[in-house]
Coordinates of C-alpha atoms and ligand atoms in Angstrom, one line a residue:
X1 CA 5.9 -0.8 -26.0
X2 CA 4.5 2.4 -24.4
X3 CA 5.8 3.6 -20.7
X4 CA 5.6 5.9 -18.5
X5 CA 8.7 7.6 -17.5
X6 CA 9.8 9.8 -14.7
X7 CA 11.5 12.5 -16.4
X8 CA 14.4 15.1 -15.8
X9 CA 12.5 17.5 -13.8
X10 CA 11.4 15.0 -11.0
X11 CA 9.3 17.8 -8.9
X12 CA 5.4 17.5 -9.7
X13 CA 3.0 14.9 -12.0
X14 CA 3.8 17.1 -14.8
X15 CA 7.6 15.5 -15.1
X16 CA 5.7 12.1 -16.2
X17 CA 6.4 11.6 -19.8
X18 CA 5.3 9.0 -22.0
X19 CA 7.8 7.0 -24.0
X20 CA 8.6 4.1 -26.4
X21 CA 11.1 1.3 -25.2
X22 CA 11.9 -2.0 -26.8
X23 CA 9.8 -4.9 -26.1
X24 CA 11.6 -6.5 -23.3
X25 CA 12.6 -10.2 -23.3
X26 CA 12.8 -12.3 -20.6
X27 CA 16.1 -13.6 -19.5
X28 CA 16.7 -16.7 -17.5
X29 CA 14.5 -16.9 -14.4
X30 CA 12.3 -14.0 -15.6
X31 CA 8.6 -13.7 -16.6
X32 CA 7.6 -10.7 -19.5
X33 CA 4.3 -9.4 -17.8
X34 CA 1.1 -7.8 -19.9
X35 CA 0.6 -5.3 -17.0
X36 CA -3.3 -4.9 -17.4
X37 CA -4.1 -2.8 -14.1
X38 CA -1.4 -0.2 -11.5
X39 CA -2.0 0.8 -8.7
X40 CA -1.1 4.0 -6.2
X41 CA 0.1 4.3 -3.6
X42 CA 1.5 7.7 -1.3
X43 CA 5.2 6.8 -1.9
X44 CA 4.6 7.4 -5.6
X45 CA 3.6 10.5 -4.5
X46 CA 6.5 11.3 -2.2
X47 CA 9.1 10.1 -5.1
X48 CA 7.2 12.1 -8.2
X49 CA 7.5 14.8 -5.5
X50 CA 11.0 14.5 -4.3
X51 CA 9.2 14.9 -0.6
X52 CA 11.3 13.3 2.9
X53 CA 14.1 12.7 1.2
X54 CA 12.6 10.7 -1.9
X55 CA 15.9 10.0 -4.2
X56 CA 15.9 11.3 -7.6
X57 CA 14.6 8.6 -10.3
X58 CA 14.6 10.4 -13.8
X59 CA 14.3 7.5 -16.2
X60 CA 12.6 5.2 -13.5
X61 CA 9.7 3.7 -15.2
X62 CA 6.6 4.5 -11.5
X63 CA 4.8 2.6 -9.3
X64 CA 5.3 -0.4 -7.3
X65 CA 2.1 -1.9 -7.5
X66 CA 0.2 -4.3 -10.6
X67 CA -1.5 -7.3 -12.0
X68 CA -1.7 -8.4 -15.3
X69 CA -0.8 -11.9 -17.6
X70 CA 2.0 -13.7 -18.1
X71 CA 2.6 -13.5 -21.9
X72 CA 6.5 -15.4 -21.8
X73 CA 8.9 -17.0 -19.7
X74 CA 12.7 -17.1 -19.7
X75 CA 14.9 -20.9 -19.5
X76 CA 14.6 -22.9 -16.2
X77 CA 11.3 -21.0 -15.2
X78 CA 8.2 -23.4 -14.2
X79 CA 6.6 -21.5 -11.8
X80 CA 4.3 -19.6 -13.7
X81 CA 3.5 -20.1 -17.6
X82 CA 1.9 -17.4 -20.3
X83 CA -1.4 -17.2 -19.4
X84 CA -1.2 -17.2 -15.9
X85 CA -2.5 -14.5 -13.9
X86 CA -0.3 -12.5 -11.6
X87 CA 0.8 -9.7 -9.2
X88 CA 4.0 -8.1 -8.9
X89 CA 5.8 -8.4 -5.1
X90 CA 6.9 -4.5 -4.2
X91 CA 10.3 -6.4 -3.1
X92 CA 11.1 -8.7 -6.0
X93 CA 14.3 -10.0 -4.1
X94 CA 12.5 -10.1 -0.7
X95 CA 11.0 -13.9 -1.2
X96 CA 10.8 -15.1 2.5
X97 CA 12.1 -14.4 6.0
X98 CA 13.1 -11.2 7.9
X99 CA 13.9 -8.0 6.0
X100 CA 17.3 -7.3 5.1
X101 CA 19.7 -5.0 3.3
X102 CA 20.4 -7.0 0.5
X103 CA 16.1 -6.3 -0.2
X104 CA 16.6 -3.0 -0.7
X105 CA 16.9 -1.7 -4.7
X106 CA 15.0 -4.4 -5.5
X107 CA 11.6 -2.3 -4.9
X108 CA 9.5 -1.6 -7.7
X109 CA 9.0 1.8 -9.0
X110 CA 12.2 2.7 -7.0
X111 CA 15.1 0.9 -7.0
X112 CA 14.2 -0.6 -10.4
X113 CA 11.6 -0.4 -13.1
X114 CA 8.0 -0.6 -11.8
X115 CA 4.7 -1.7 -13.6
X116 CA 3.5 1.9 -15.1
X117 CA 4.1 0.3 -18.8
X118 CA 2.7 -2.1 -21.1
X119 CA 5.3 -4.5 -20.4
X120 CA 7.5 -5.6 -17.5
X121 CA 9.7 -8.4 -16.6
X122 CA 10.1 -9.4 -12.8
X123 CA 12.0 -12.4 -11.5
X124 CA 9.4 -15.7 -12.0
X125 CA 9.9 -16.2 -8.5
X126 CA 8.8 -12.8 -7.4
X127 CA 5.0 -13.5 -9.2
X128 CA 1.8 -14.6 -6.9
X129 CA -1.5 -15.9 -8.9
X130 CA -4.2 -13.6 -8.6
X131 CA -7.3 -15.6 -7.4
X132 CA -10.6 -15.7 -9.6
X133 CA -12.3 -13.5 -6.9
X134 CA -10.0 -10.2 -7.8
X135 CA -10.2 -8.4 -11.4
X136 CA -6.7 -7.3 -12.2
X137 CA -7.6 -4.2 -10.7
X138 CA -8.4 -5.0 -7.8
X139 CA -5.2 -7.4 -7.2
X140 CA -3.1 -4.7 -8.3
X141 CA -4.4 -2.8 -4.8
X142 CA -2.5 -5.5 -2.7
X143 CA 1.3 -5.3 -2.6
X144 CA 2.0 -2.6 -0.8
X145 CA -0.9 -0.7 1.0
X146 CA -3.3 -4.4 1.5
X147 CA 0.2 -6.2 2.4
X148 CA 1.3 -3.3 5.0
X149 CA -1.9 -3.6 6.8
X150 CA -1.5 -7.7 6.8
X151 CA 2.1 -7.9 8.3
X152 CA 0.7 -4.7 10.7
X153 CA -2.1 -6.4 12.1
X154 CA -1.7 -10.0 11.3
X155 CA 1.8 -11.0 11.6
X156 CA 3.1 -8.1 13.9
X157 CA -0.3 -7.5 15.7
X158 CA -1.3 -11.1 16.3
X159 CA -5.2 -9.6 16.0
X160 CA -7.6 -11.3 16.9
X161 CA -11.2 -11.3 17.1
X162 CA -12.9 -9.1 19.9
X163 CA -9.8 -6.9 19.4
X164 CA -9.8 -3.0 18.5
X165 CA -7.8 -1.5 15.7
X166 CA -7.2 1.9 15.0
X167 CA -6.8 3.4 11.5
X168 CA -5.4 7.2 10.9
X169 CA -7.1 8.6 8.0
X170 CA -8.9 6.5 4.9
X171 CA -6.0 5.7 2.5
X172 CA -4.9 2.6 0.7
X173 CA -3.5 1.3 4.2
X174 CA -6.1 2.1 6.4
X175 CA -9.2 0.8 4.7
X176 CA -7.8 -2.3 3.9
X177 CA -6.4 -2.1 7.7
X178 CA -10.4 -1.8 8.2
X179 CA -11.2 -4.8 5.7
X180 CA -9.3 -7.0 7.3
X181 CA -10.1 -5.9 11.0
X182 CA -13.8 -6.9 10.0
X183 CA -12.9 -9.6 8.7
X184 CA -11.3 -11.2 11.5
X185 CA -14.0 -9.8 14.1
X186 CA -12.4 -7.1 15.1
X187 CA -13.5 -3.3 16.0
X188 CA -12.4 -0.9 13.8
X189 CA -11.9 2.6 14.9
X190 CA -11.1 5.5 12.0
X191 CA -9.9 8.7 12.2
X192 CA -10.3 11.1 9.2
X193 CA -10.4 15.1 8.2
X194 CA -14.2 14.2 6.8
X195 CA -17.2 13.6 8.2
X196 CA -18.4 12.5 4.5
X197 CA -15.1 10.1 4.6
X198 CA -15.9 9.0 8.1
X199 CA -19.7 8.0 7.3
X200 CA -18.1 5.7 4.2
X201 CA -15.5 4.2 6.6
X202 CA -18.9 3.7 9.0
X203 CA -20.6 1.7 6.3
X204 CA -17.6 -0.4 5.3
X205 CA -17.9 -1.4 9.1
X206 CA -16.4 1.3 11.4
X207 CA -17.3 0.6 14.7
X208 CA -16.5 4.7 15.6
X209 CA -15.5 7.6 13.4
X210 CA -13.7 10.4 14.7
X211 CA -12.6 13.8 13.0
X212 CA -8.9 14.5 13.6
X213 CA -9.6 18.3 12.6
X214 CA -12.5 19.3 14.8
X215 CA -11.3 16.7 17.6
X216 CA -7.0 17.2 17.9
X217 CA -6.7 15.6 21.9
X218 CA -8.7 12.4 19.4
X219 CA -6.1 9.7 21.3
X220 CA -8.3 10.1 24.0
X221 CA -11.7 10.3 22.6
X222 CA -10.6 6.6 21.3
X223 CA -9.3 5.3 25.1
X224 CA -12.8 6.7 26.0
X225 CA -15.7 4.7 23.5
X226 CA -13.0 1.6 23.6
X227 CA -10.8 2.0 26.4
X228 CA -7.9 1.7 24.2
X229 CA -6.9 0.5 21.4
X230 CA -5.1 -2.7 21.0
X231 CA -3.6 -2.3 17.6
X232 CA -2.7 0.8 15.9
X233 CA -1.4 1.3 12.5
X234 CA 0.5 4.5 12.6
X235 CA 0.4 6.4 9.1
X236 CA 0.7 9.5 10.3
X237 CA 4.4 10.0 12.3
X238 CA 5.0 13.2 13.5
X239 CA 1.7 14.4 13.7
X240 CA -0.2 11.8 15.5
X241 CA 2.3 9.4 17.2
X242 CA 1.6 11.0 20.6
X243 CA -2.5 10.5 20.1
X244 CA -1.9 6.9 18.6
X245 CA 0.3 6.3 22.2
X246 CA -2.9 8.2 24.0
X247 CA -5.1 6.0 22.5
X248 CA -3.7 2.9 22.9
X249 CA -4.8 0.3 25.6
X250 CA -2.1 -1.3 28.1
X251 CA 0.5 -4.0 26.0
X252 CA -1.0 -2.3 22.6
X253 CA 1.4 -3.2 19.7
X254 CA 1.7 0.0 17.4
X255 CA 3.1 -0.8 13.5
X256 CA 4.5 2.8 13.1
X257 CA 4.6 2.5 9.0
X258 CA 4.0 6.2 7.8
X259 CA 4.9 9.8 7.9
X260 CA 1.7 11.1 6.4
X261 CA 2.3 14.2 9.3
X262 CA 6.0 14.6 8.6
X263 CA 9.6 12.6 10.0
X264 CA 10.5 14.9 13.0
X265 CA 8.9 12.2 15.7
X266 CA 8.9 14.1 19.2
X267 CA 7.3 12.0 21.7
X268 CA 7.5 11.0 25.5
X269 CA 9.1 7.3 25.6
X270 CA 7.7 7.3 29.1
X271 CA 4.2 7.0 27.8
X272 CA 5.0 4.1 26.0
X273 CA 7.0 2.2 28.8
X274 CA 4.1 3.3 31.6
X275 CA 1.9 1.0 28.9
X276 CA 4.0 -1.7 28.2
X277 CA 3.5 -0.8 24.3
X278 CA 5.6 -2.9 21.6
X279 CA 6.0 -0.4 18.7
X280 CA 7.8 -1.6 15.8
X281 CA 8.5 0.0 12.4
X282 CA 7.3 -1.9 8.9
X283 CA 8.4 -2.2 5.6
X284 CA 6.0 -3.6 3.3
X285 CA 6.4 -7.5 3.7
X286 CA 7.6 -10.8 1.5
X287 CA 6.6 -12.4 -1.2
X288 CA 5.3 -15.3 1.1
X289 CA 3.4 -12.8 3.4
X290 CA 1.9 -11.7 -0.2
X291 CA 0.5 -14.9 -1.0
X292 CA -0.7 -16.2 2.2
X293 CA -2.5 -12.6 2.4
X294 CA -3.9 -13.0 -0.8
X295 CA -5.3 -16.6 0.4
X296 CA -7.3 -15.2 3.1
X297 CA -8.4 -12.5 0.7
X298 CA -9.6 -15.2 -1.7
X299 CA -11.6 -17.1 1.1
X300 CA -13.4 -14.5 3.0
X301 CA -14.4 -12.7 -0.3
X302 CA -12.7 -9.7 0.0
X303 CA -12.6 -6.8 -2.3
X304 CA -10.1 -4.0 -2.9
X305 CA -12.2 -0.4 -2.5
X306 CA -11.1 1.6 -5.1
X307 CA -12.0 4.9 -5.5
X308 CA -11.2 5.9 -9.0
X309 CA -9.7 4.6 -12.0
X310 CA -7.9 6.4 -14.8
X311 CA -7.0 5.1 -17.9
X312 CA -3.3 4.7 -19.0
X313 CA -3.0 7.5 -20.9
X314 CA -4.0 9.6 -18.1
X315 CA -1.7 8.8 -15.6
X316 CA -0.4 12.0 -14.2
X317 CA -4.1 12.5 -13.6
X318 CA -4.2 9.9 -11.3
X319 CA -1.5 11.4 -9.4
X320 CA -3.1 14.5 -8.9
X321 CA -6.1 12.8 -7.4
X322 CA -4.1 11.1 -4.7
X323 CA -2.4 14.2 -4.1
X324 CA -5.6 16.1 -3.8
X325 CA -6.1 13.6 -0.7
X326 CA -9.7 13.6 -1.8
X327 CA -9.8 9.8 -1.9
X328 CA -10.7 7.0 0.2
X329 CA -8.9 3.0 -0.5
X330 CA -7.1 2.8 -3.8
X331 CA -6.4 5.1 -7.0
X332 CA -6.0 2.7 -10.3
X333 CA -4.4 3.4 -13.6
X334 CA -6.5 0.5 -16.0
X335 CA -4.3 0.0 -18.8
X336 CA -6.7 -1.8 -21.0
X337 CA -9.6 1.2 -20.6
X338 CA -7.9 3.5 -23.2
X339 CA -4.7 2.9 -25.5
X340 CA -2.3 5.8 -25.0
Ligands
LIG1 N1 6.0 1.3 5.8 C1 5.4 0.8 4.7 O1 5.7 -0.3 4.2 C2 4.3 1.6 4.0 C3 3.5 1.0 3.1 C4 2.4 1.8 2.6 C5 2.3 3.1 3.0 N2 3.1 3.6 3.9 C6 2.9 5.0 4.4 O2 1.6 5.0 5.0 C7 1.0 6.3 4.8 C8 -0.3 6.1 4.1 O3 -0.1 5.6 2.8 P1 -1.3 5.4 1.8 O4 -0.7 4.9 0.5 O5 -2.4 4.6 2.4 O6 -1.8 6.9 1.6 P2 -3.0 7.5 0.9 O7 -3.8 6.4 0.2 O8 -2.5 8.6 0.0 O9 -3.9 8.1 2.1 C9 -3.6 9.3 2.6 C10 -4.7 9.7 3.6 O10 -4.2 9.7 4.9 C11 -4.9 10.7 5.6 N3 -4.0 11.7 6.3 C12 -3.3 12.6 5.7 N4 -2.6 13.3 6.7 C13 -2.9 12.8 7.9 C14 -2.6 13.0 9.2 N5 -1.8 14.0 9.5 N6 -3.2 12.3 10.2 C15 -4.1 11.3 9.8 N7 -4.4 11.0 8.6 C16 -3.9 11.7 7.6 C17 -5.9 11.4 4.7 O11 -7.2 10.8 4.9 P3 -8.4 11.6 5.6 O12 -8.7 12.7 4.6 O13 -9.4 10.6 5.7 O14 -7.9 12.2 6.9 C18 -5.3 11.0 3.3 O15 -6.3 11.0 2.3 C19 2.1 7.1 4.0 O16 2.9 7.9 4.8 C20 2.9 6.0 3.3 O17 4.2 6.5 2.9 C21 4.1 2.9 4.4

């Protein structure tokens, strides 16, 4: 089977190679997966880039994000069968319940192979059906930027409808932060470097639109058409923590998740005690959080926005979009558009 490897001189798109492996087989608890769509996400980025620390993964098969078929099952699995259609969990040993050490190197396209091949076995148990309403490529958008926005807004936030939720920039994360903030009755505020960005983010339901670039002090443009934000997802770190803290309303609960601005945090924690804020860090979320996610995707129609798809054989080219930051919602590698 083909993959995509990252090679030897981990430092650009260009250290992508493409290679032949073995048709895998699956062991005892494990599904073989025809991986038909990939997705995205900035983390490839950072790793492909070796940026904050990303560790060094020559041989790592990319990405943490997919959907395909089941094609074969190892012994004692009955959970899924060849046929079925699934999506991978970015955490295939994080099932249910808290977060905790033991999760971590079982993250796709990191700590072990991800879905940027042909091919792939995952633990069964790992797998959530895709629902008729999603093609492949759009479930392949979900696992981590849709199911970062969930546990943000849904699990940690508690939103609720009448609420209003503030989204830095018009990634993965933050438009389907946006989706789902509609889709509860929510107000969605976004921020972006584009007015052309902000006037899509405006028609996929932005209640407000505000340029971070012409408009820095933009925390408290947001306090002043809302008076205040009552959930933030913070993508940015460094460079916007102290506006997201402006621009949050008394007992707002912040889900810091990204360092889009860089790590080196310097903010006033009296700002946030004078509020009564509840800021919390998150790491992607459980396969559980996954499906129920995906079931309130299903029922209120919901559609992954992608901005462009590439075909397999052109990944690294989908890399450079993202990096070109020129997007808005999800980048896509379709593995069935063009053989490589
Ligand atoms: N903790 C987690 O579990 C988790 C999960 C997913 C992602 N993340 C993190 O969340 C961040 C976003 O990820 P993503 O995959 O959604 O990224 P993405 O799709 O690549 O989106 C990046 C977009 O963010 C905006 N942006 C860039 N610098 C910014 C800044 N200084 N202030 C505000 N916006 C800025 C830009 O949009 P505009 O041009 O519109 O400004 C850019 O196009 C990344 O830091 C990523 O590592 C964390």
């Amino acid at each position: 089977m083909k993959a995509w490897e990252i090679g030897e001189r981990q430092g650009s798109a260009d250290s992508l190679r493409l290679v032949e492996r073995p048709e895998p087989e699956p062991a005892p608890g494990e599904a073989l997966v025809r991986i038909r769509a990939s997705a995205l996400n900035y983390r490839d980025h950072m790793i492909i880039n070796l940026i904050d620390s990303a560790p060094k993964t020559a041989g790592r098969i990319p990405l943490s994000d997919g959907a395909g078929e089941v094609v074969a099952v190892g012994e004692g699995v009955d959970s899924v069968r060849p046929g079925d259609r699934v999506m991978v969990s970015f955490f295939t040993g994080w099932l249910d319940g808290p977060l905790r050490p033991s999760h971590f190197g079982t993250d796709l396209g990191g700590g072990r192979d991800g879905t940027l091949a042909e091919l792939a076995l995952f633990p069964a148990a790992s797998l959530v059906a895709v629902p008729d309403s999603l093609s492949d490529e759009e479930a392949a958008c979900l696992p981590c930027a849709a199911l970062t926005a969930w546990v943000s807004l849904v699990e940690f936030g508690r939103m609720k409808a009448g609420d209003t939720v503030l989204l830095l920039g018009t990634g993965g994360v933050s438009i389907f932060g946006l989706q789902f903030a509609r889709m509860m009755g929510a107000d969605a505020v976004v921020t972006s470097s584009s007015d052309e960005k902000l006037a899509r983010a405006r028609a996929l339901g932005a209640t407000h639109g505000i340029n971070y670039v012409r408009d820095p002090a933009w925390g408290r443009t947001v306090a002043g058409k809302t008076g205040g934000a009552d959930l933030i997802i913070e993508t940015g770190g460094a460079a916007t923590l102290a506006q997201s803290i402006e621009a949050a309303a008394f007992n707002a609960r912040i889900a810091l998740i990204g360092m889009l601005g860089g790590v080196g945090i310097e903010s006033d924690p009296l700002a946030l005690i004078w509020k009564n804020l509840h800021l919390k860090g998150i790491l992607v979320g459980s396969r559980r959080s996954l499906e129920e996610m995906t079931k309130a995707i299903a029922q209120n129609g919901l559609r992954s926005v992608i901005d462009r798809r590439f075909p397999f054989a052109e990944a690294p080219a989908a890399y450079r979009h993202l990096a070109a930051g020129a997007h808005v919602g999800k980048v896509v590698i379709s593995h069935d558009t063009a053989q490589a």
